[in-house]
Amino acid sequence: MQKHQESNYPSSPAPDPQPQNTTPSSADIKRWRQYLADERAEAAVYRELAQRRDGEERQILLALAEAEGRHEAHWLKLLGEHAGMPKAASGRSRLLGFLARHFGSVFVLALAQRAEGRSPYGTDPSATPAMVADEQIHEEVVRGLATRGRNRLSGTFRAAVFGANDGLVSNLSLVMGMAATGVSSAVVLMSGVAGLLAGALSMGAGEYVSVRSQRELLNATLPTQATLTAAPSLDVEHNELVLVYLARGMTREAAEHRAAERMGLFSCDCDPSLSLQPEKEQPAVDHETVGSAWGAAMSSFCFFASGAIVPIIPFIFGMTGWAALIVAGALVGVALLATGAVVGLLSGTSPLSRGLRQLGIGIGAAAATYGLGLLFGAVIV
């Protein structure tokens, strides 16, 4: 465990265990030993993540590991001679540890956020109120850390998920619609290949234009340096500089104060609460949540292609008729569950519910397209 002095965050006193008037039951001992194992595993996860961070994030993660160490001490004190040999952590905690050791990505923080939010301490009388409060606060701390990673991922990740899902659904719908019209398997395969190429190119080009346009619109909203150069020549009695700050959303009092500063009427910040940092000192805005145009385009192209190839795999290997469609539907179903689960993990929600949502939408679209193909009166051959 990391020594206390490695963290700049003050630690609260170790929680006192609740008084035990009787010998703990075997169920209590089993439950406490599991808590002890999970606390040790979670502390190790935070220390592993801290090794991959620096600055403030590192200190936050070390403080979380230190808090888990206090919880560990609580269960050790309750167990006493019943602590025994170290017990294996839960499957969830072991998965977190594996991801932290080998990846250290936002996925770990998203899973940790969900784990902290499902702590059993709230309903366990053996846990102190301080421990219950700790777990609630830990969820919010981890949520804040995970949000930083989500912001860095969001632009490209959105394009990747949208591209993969669109490739899976659109090409499965195309394949099933073509098959329902009664054309040969070779035609179905060529239609699927054409759909893959056309869709991937269209998605890549569309994402590039979309993200590039969005970034240009956002950049157009950034303040320019005009107030710095024009202020000395403005008419004090007809100070239009106030209009600039009013248009930016400042109150009239704050706008007049800031304009006076710009025109050199104040030699100091007379009321800092009404002041803003000079425009020249404001950091350049990096629209992380939008992502880069090329990154979004390449992600969308590659992931659409990887999704669109799945429905035509059975036809590539020579399968025909119902067998090919059933295999294609099964493969796409698994892929939709996987993409939905990834979204669920990163958003800190249930991977299963998000996966089932993706599956329902995708299979529903494919079934509707197949039904439209049947309207032409053809059958599968």
Short mmCIF file of C-alpha atoms in Angstrom, two decimals:
data_model
loop_
_atom_site.label_atom_id
_atom_site.label_comp_id
_atom_site.label_asym_id
_atom_site.label_seq_id
_atom_site.Cartn_x
_atom_site.Cartn_y
_atom_site.Cartn_z
CA MET A 1 0.00 0.00 0.00
CA GLN A 2 1.22 3.53 -0.71
CA LYS A 3 2.47 5.42 2.33
CA HIS A 4 0.26 8.18 3.67
CA GLN A 5 2.71 10.94 2.87
CA GLU A 6 2.37 10.28 -0.88
CA SER A 7 -1.05 11.94 -0.83
CA ASN A 8 -1.75 15.60 -0.20
CA TYR A 9 -5.33 14.84 0.81
CA PRO A 10 -6.09 14.57 4.53
CA SER A 11 -7.45 11.25 5.60
CA SER A 12 -10.25 10.88 8.09
CA PRO A 13 -9.72 8.72 11.18
CA ALA A 14 -10.10 5.01 10.69
CA PRO A 15 -13.73 4.04 11.31
CA ASP A 16 -14.41 2.31 14.57
CA PRO A 17 -16.10 -1.03 14.16
CA GLN A 18 -19.53 -1.45 15.55
CA PRO A 19 -19.49 -3.20 18.92
CA GLN A 20 -19.80 -6.93 18.69
CA ASN A 21 -21.47 -8.38 21.76
CA THR A 22 -21.54 -11.92 20.46
CA THR A 23 -19.27 -14.19 18.52
CA PRO A 24 -19.78 -13.52 14.80
CA SER A 25 -21.69 -16.13 12.90
CA SER A 26 -20.19 -18.10 10.06
CA ALA A 27 -22.30 -16.03 7.62
CA ASP A 28 -20.87 -12.82 9.10
CA ILE A 29 -17.32 -14.11 8.83
CA LYS A 30 -17.84 -15.18 5.23
CA ARG A 31 -19.36 -11.81 4.29
CA TRP A 32 -16.68 -9.79 6.07
CA ARG A 33 -13.88 -11.79 4.47
CA GLN A 34 -15.37 -11.07 1.05
CA TYR A 35 -15.57 -7.36 1.88
CA LEU A 36 -11.93 -7.48 3.00
CA ALA A 37 -10.82 -9.12 -0.25
CA ASP A 38 -12.75 -6.63 -2.37
CA GLU A 39 -11.38 -3.62 -0.47
CA ARG A 40 -7.84 -4.87 -1.00
CA ALA A 41 -8.51 -5.43 -4.70
CA GLU A 42 -10.09 -1.99 -5.16
CA ALA A 43 -7.19 -0.29 -3.38
CA ALA A 44 -4.80 -2.12 -5.73
CA VAL A 45 -6.82 -0.92 -8.73
CA TYR A 46 -6.56 2.72 -7.67
CA ARG A 47 -2.81 2.35 -7.04
CA GLU A 48 -2.34 0.78 -10.47
CA LEU A 49 -4.23 3.66 -12.08
CA ALA A 50 -2.22 6.19 -10.06
CA GLN A 51 1.00 4.82 -11.52
CA ARG A 52 -0.26 5.81 -14.99
CA ARG A 53 -1.24 9.34 -13.95
CA ASP A 54 0.57 12.35 -12.63
CA GLY A 55 -0.26 15.57 -10.86
CA GLU A 56 -3.71 16.05 -9.40
CA GLU A 57 -5.21 12.87 -10.85
CA ARG A 58 -2.47 10.77 -9.26
CA GLN A 59 -3.07 12.32 -5.84
CA ILE A 60 -6.82 11.74 -6.12
CA LEU A 61 -6.35 8.08 -6.98
CA LEU A 62 -3.87 7.57 -4.13
CA ALA A 63 -6.34 9.17 -1.74
CA LEU A 64 -9.03 6.73 -2.92
CA ALA A 65 -6.63 3.81 -2.35
CA GLU A 66 -5.91 5.15 1.13
CA ALA A 67 -9.64 5.27 1.92
CA GLU A 68 -10.06 1.67 0.79
CA GLY A 69 -7.18 0.82 3.13
CA ARG A 70 -9.14 2.30 6.06
CA HIS A 71 -12.10 0.12 5.13
CA GLU A 72 -9.78 -2.88 4.96
CA ALA A 73 -8.60 -2.12 8.51
CA HIS A 74 -12.22 -2.03 9.69
CA TRP A 75 -12.95 -5.54 8.43
CA LEU A 76 -9.66 -6.87 9.75
CA LYS A 77 -10.52 -5.56 13.20
CA LEU A 78 -13.97 -7.15 13.09
CA LEU A 79 -12.63 -10.46 11.86
CA GLY A 80 -9.76 -10.66 14.33
CA GLU A 81 -8.53 -14.24 14.48
CA HIS A 82 -11.12 -15.21 11.86
CA ALA A 83 -9.38 -13.24 9.07
CA GLY A 84 -7.57 -16.38 7.95
CA MET A 85 -5.73 -16.66 4.65
CA PRO A 86 -6.43 -13.97 2.02
CA LYS A 87 -9.65 -14.69 0.14
CA ALA A 88 -10.07 -14.22 -3.60
CA ALA A 89 -11.79 -10.99 -4.61
CA SER A 90 -15.08 -11.03 -6.50
CA GLY A 91 -15.04 -11.54 -10.25
CA ARG A 92 -15.88 -7.86 -10.77
CA SER A 93 -12.93 -6.72 -8.65
CA ARG A 94 -10.56 -9.13 -10.40
CA LEU A 95 -11.71 -7.84 -13.79
CA LEU A 96 -11.07 -4.27 -12.67
CA GLY A 97 -7.59 -5.25 -11.51
CA PHE A 98 -6.79 -6.96 -14.82
CA LEU A 99 -7.93 -3.94 -16.84
CA ALA A 100 -6.05 -1.52 -14.59
CA ARG A 101 -2.80 -3.51 -14.90
CA HIS A 102 -2.95 -3.98 -18.65
CA PHE A 103 -4.87 -0.96 -19.94
CA GLY A 104 -5.48 1.73 -17.32
CA SER A 105 -8.09 3.30 -19.57
CA VAL A 106 -11.35 5.12 -19.06
CA PHE A 107 -13.07 1.70 -19.15
CA VAL A 108 -11.58 0.94 -15.72
CA LEU A 109 -12.83 4.19 -14.23
CA ALA A 110 -16.27 3.66 -15.74
CA LEU A 111 -16.46 0.17 -14.22
CA ALA A 112 -15.11 1.47 -10.91
CA GLN A 113 -17.78 4.18 -10.90
CA ARG A 114 -20.47 1.55 -11.32
CA ALA A 115 -18.90 -0.66 -8.65
CA GLU A 116 -18.73 2.17 -6.12
CA GLY A 117 -22.38 2.99 -6.80
CA ARG A 118 -23.43 -0.59 -5.95
CA SER A 119 -21.69 -0.85 -2.60
CA PRO A 120 -23.53 -3.19 -0.18
CA TYR A 121 -22.47 -1.18 2.88
CA GLY A 122 -25.67 0.87 2.91
CA THR A 123 -27.71 -2.15 4.02
CA ASP A 124 -25.07 -3.87 6.13
CA PRO A 125 -25.18 -2.98 9.87
CA SER A 126 -21.54 -4.05 10.23
CA ALA A 127 -20.38 -1.11 8.10
CA THR A 128 -20.10 2.26 9.80
CA PRO A 129 -21.98 5.35 8.56
CA ALA A 130 -18.61 6.87 7.63
CA MET A 131 -17.88 3.92 5.34
CA VAL A 132 -21.29 4.23 3.68
CA ALA A 133 -20.64 7.94 3.09
CA ASP A 134 -17.15 7.17 1.76
CA GLU A 135 -18.53 4.83 -0.89
CA GLN A 136 -21.10 7.41 -1.99
CA ILE A 137 -18.42 10.08 -2.29
CA HIS A 138 -16.06 7.69 -4.07
CA GLU A 139 -18.66 7.20 -6.80
CA GLU A 140 -18.74 10.93 -7.46
CA VAL A 141 -14.94 11.23 -7.36
CA VAL A 142 -14.52 8.39 -9.86
CA ARG A 143 -17.32 9.86 -11.99
CA GLY A 144 -15.36 13.11 -12.20
CA LEU A 145 -12.16 11.30 -13.21
CA ALA A 146 -14.01 9.18 -15.76
CA THR A 147 -15.66 12.29 -17.22
CA ARG A 148 -12.25 13.65 -18.20
CA GLY A 149 -11.54 10.50 -20.19
CA ARG A 150 -15.02 10.45 -21.69
CA ASN A 151 -14.56 14.02 -22.91
CA ARG A 152 -11.29 13.08 -24.60
CA LEU A 153 -12.95 10.08 -26.25
CA SER A 154 -16.39 11.42 -27.02
CA GLY A 155 -15.86 12.87 -30.50
CA THR A 156 -14.03 9.93 -32.07
CA PHE A 157 -15.87 7.38 -29.93
CA ARG A 158 -19.25 8.67 -31.09
CA ALA A 159 -18.18 8.27 -34.71
CA ALA A 160 -16.80 4.78 -34.04
CA VAL A 161 -19.91 3.49 -32.28
CA PHE A 162 -22.25 5.09 -34.79
CA GLY A 163 -20.19 3.73 -37.69
CA ALA A 164 -20.04 0.15 -36.37
CA ASN A 165 -23.73 0.08 -35.48
CA ASP A 166 -24.76 1.60 -38.81
CA GLY A 167 -22.58 -0.89 -40.70
CA LEU A 168 -24.09 -3.84 -38.87
CA VAL A 169 -27.70 -2.75 -39.18
CA SER A 170 -27.68 -1.27 -42.67
CA ASN A 171 -25.81 -4.14 -44.33
CA LEU A 172 -27.81 -6.82 -42.52
CA SER A 173 -30.97 -5.05 -43.67
CA LEU A 174 -29.60 -4.85 -47.22
CA VAL A 175 -28.63 -8.53 -47.25
CA MET A 176 -31.96 -9.69 -45.85
CA GLY A 177 -33.93 -7.43 -48.17
CA MET A 178 -32.06 -8.71 -51.22
CA ALA A 179 -32.40 -12.33 -50.10
CA ALA A 180 -36.14 -11.91 -49.62
CA THR A 181 -36.54 -10.89 -53.27
CA GLY A 182 -35.30 -14.31 -54.36
CA VAL A 183 -32.03 -13.33 -56.04
CA SER A 184 -29.07 -15.70 -55.97
CA SER A 185 -26.59 -15.78 -53.10
CA ALA A 186 -23.90 -14.36 -55.40
CA VAL A 187 -26.04 -11.28 -56.00
CA VAL A 188 -26.68 -10.97 -52.27
CA LEU A 189 -22.94 -11.15 -51.62
CA MET A 190 -22.10 -8.51 -54.25
CA SER A 191 -24.85 -6.27 -52.91
CA GLY A 192 -23.38 -6.61 -49.43
CA VAL A 193 -19.87 -5.76 -50.66
CA ALA A 194 -21.21 -2.75 -52.55
CA GLY A 195 -23.12 -1.64 -49.46
CA LEU A 196 -19.97 -1.97 -47.36
CA LEU A 197 -17.84 0.16 -49.69
CA ALA A 198 -20.48 2.77 -50.40
CA GLY A 199 -21.53 3.07 -46.78
CA ALA A 200 -17.98 3.27 -45.38
CA LEU A 201 -16.98 5.99 -47.85
CA SER A 202 -20.19 7.88 -47.26
CA MET A 203 -19.86 7.65 -43.48
CA GLY A 204 -16.22 8.73 -43.53
CA ALA A 205 -16.90 11.71 -45.78
CA GLY A 206 -20.01 12.68 -43.84
CA GLU A 207 -18.23 12.57 -40.47
CA TYR A 208 -15.35 14.66 -41.81
CA VAL A 209 -17.68 17.35 -43.11
CA SER A 210 -19.87 17.23 -40.00
CA VAL A 211 -17.07 17.52 -37.43
CA ARG A 212 -15.10 20.04 -39.48
CA SER A 213 -18.19 22.22 -39.84
CA GLN A 214 -19.01 21.93 -36.14
CA ARG A 215 -15.50 22.94 -35.10
CA GLU A 216 -15.58 25.90 -37.50
CA LEU A 217 -18.88 27.04 -36.01
CA LEU A 218 -17.50 26.75 -32.48
CA ASN A 219 -14.30 28.58 -33.41
CA ALA A 220 -16.40 31.39 -34.85
CA THR A 221 -17.85 32.01 -31.37
CA LEU A 222 -14.45 32.63 -29.72
CA PRO A 223 -13.66 36.25 -28.79
CA THR A 224 -11.12 38.06 -30.95
CA GLN A 225 -8.47 40.55 -29.85
CA ALA A 226 -10.41 43.52 -31.24
CA THR A 227 -11.16 44.91 -27.78
CA LEU A 228 -7.44 45.13 -27.02
CA THR A 229 -6.58 47.19 -30.11
CA ALA A 230 -9.72 49.31 -30.38
CA ALA A 231 -10.17 50.27 -26.72
CA PRO A 232 -7.67 53.18 -26.59
CA SER A 233 -9.43 54.99 -29.46
CA LEU A 234 -13.01 54.59 -28.26
CA ASP A 235 -15.12 57.55 -27.19
CA VAL A 236 -15.53 57.36 -23.43
CA GLU A 237 -18.96 58.99 -23.53
CA HIS A 238 -20.22 56.61 -26.20
CA ASN A 239 -18.45 53.48 -25.02
CA GLU A 240 -19.53 50.75 -27.40
CA LEU A 241 -17.13 48.36 -25.70
CA VAL A 242 -19.85 47.81 -23.11
CA LEU A 243 -21.99 46.35 -25.89
CA VAL A 244 -19.32 43.74 -26.59
CA TYR A 245 -19.44 42.43 -23.04
CA LEU A 246 -23.22 42.64 -22.86
CA ALA A 247 -23.39 40.53 -26.01
CA ARG A 248 -21.10 37.98 -24.38
CA GLY A 249 -23.63 37.54 -21.58
CA MET A 250 -22.22 39.80 -18.84
CA THR A 251 -24.47 41.95 -16.68
CA ARG A 252 -24.42 45.68 -17.36
CA GLU A 253 -22.52 46.37 -14.13
CA ALA A 254 -19.87 43.79 -14.98
CA ALA A 255 -19.71 44.94 -18.61
CA GLU A 256 -19.17 48.60 -17.64
CA HIS A 257 -16.48 47.62 -15.15
CA ARG A 258 -14.67 45.48 -17.68
CA ALA A 259 -14.88 48.18 -20.35
CA ALA A 260 -13.39 50.70 -17.92
CA GLU A 261 -10.51 48.32 -17.29
CA ARG A 262 -9.95 47.93 -21.03
CA MET A 263 -9.84 51.70 -21.54
CA GLY A 264 -7.28 52.15 -18.78
CA LEU A 265 -9.57 53.97 -16.35
CA PHE A 266 -8.71 51.50 -13.59
CA SER A 267 -5.12 50.88 -12.58
CA CYS A 268 -6.09 47.74 -10.69
CA ASP A 269 -8.94 45.27 -10.33
CA CYS A 270 -11.15 47.36 -8.06
CA ASP A 271 -13.73 44.60 -7.89
CA PRO A 272 -12.33 41.26 -9.08
CA SER A 273 -15.79 39.70 -8.89
CA LEU A 274 -16.78 41.88 -11.85
CA SER A 275 -13.62 41.19 -13.80
CA LEU A 276 -12.61 38.61 -16.34
CA GLN A 277 -9.14 37.59 -17.37
CA PRO A 278 -7.92 39.55 -20.41
CA GLU A 279 -8.75 37.88 -23.69
CA LYS A 280 -5.08 37.49 -24.54
CA GLU A 281 -4.61 35.36 -21.40
CA GLN A 282 -7.52 33.03 -22.06
CA PRO A 283 -6.35 29.58 -23.12
CA ALA A 284 -7.19 28.41 -26.58
CA VAL A 285 -10.33 26.33 -26.58
CA ASP A 286 -9.78 22.74 -27.59
CA HIS A 287 -13.16 21.27 -28.41
CA GLU A 288 -12.37 17.82 -27.00
CA THR A 289 -15.96 16.68 -27.01
CA VAL A 290 -16.21 17.36 -30.74
CA GLY A 291 -13.08 15.48 -31.75
CA SER A 292 -10.95 15.99 -34.83
CA ALA A 293 -12.42 15.81 -38.32
CA TRP A 294 -9.85 13.28 -39.59
CA GLY A 295 -10.11 11.17 -36.44
CA ALA A 296 -13.89 11.02 -36.71
CA ALA A 297 -13.74 10.26 -40.45
CA MET A 298 -11.22 7.42 -40.09
CA SER A 299 -13.05 5.95 -37.09
CA SER A 300 -16.36 6.08 -38.89
CA PHE A 301 -14.92 4.55 -42.09
CA CYS A 302 -13.09 1.71 -40.36
CA PHE A 303 -15.81 0.84 -37.90
CA PHE A 304 -18.56 0.99 -40.51
CA ALA A 305 -16.54 -1.38 -42.69
CA SER A 306 -15.85 -3.72 -39.77
CA GLY A 307 -19.55 -3.77 -38.94
CA ALA A 308 -20.77 -4.09 -42.51
CA ILE A 309 -18.60 -7.13 -43.26
CA VAL A 310 -20.23 -9.20 -40.51
CA PRO A 311 -23.56 -9.87 -42.31
CA ILE A 312 -21.83 -11.06 -45.48
CA ILE A 313 -19.40 -13.47 -43.79
CA PRO A 314 -21.70 -16.51 -44.34
CA PHE A 315 -22.03 -15.65 -48.02
CA ILE A 316 -18.25 -15.21 -48.36
CA PHE A 317 -17.85 -18.80 -47.14
CA GLY A 318 -20.40 -20.09 -49.63
CA MET A 319 -23.49 -20.46 -47.45
CA THR A 320 -26.88 -19.88 -49.08
CA GLY A 321 -30.57 -19.54 -48.28
CA TRP A 322 -31.99 -19.61 -44.79
CA ALA A 323 -28.81 -21.01 -43.26
CA ALA A 324 -26.81 -17.99 -44.45
CA LEU A 325 -29.41 -15.54 -43.16
CA ILE A 326 -29.65 -17.24 -39.75
CA VAL A 327 -25.87 -17.23 -39.32
CA ALA A 328 -25.67 -13.60 -40.49
CA GLY A 329 -28.38 -12.58 -38.03
CA ALA A 330 -26.67 -14.42 -35.17
CA LEU A 331 -23.28 -12.84 -35.90
CA VAL A 332 -24.79 -9.37 -36.14
CA GLY A 333 -26.75 -9.97 -32.93
CA VAL A 334 -23.56 -10.79 -31.02
CA ALA A 335 -21.81 -7.74 -32.47
CA LEU A 336 -24.74 -5.45 -31.57
CA LEU A 337 -24.72 -6.77 -28.02
CA ALA A 338 -20.98 -6.08 -27.82
CA THR A 339 -21.21 -2.50 -29.11
CA GLY A 340 -24.12 -1.77 -26.80
CA ALA A 341 -22.23 -3.23 -23.85
CA VAL A 342 -19.22 -1.00 -24.59
CA VAL A 343 -21.46 2.06 -24.61
CA GLY A 344 -22.99 0.92 -21.34
CA LEU A 345 -19.58 0.44 -19.74
CA LEU A 346 -18.30 3.85 -20.76
CA SER A 347 -21.49 5.59 -19.65
CA GLY A 348 -21.45 3.84 -16.28
CA THR A 349 -24.80 2.14 -16.92
CA SER A 350 -25.83 -1.49 -17.34
CA PRO A 351 -23.94 -3.12 -20.26
CA LEU A 352 -26.71 -5.71 -20.62
CA SER A 353 -29.54 -3.20 -20.98
CA ARG A 354 -27.60 -1.14 -23.52
CA GLY A 355 -26.64 -4.27 -25.45
CA LEU A 356 -30.24 -5.49 -25.57
CA ARG A 357 -31.36 -2.04 -26.74
CA GLN A 358 -28.86 -2.14 -29.63
CA LEU A 359 -29.91 -5.68 -30.47
CA GLY A 360 -33.61 -4.86 -30.52
CA ILE A 361 -33.15 -1.83 -32.76
CA GLY A 362 -30.84 -3.63 -35.19
CA ILE A 363 -32.81 -6.84 -35.55
CA GLY A 364 -36.05 -4.87 -35.80
CA ALA A 365 -34.70 -2.82 -38.70
CA ALA A 366 -33.46 -5.95 -40.50
CA ALA A 367 -36.78 -7.74 -40.00
CA ALA A 368 -38.67 -4.74 -41.39
CA THR A 369 -36.45 -4.69 -44.47
CA TYR A 370 -36.94 -8.42 -44.98
CA GLY A 371 -40.68 -7.91 -44.76
CA LEU A 372 -40.52 -5.22 -47.43
CA GLY A 373 -38.61 -7.64 -49.65
CA LEU A 374 -41.36 -10.21 -49.22
CA LEU A 375 -43.90 -7.67 -50.44
CA PHE A 376 -42.52 -8.29 -53.93
CA GLY A 377 -43.84 -11.85 -53.67
CA ALA A 378 -40.46 -13.62 -53.83
CA VAL A 379 -39.10 -16.44 -51.69
CA ILE A 380 -35.64 -17.47 -50.58
CA VAL A 381 -33.97 -19.86 -53.04
#
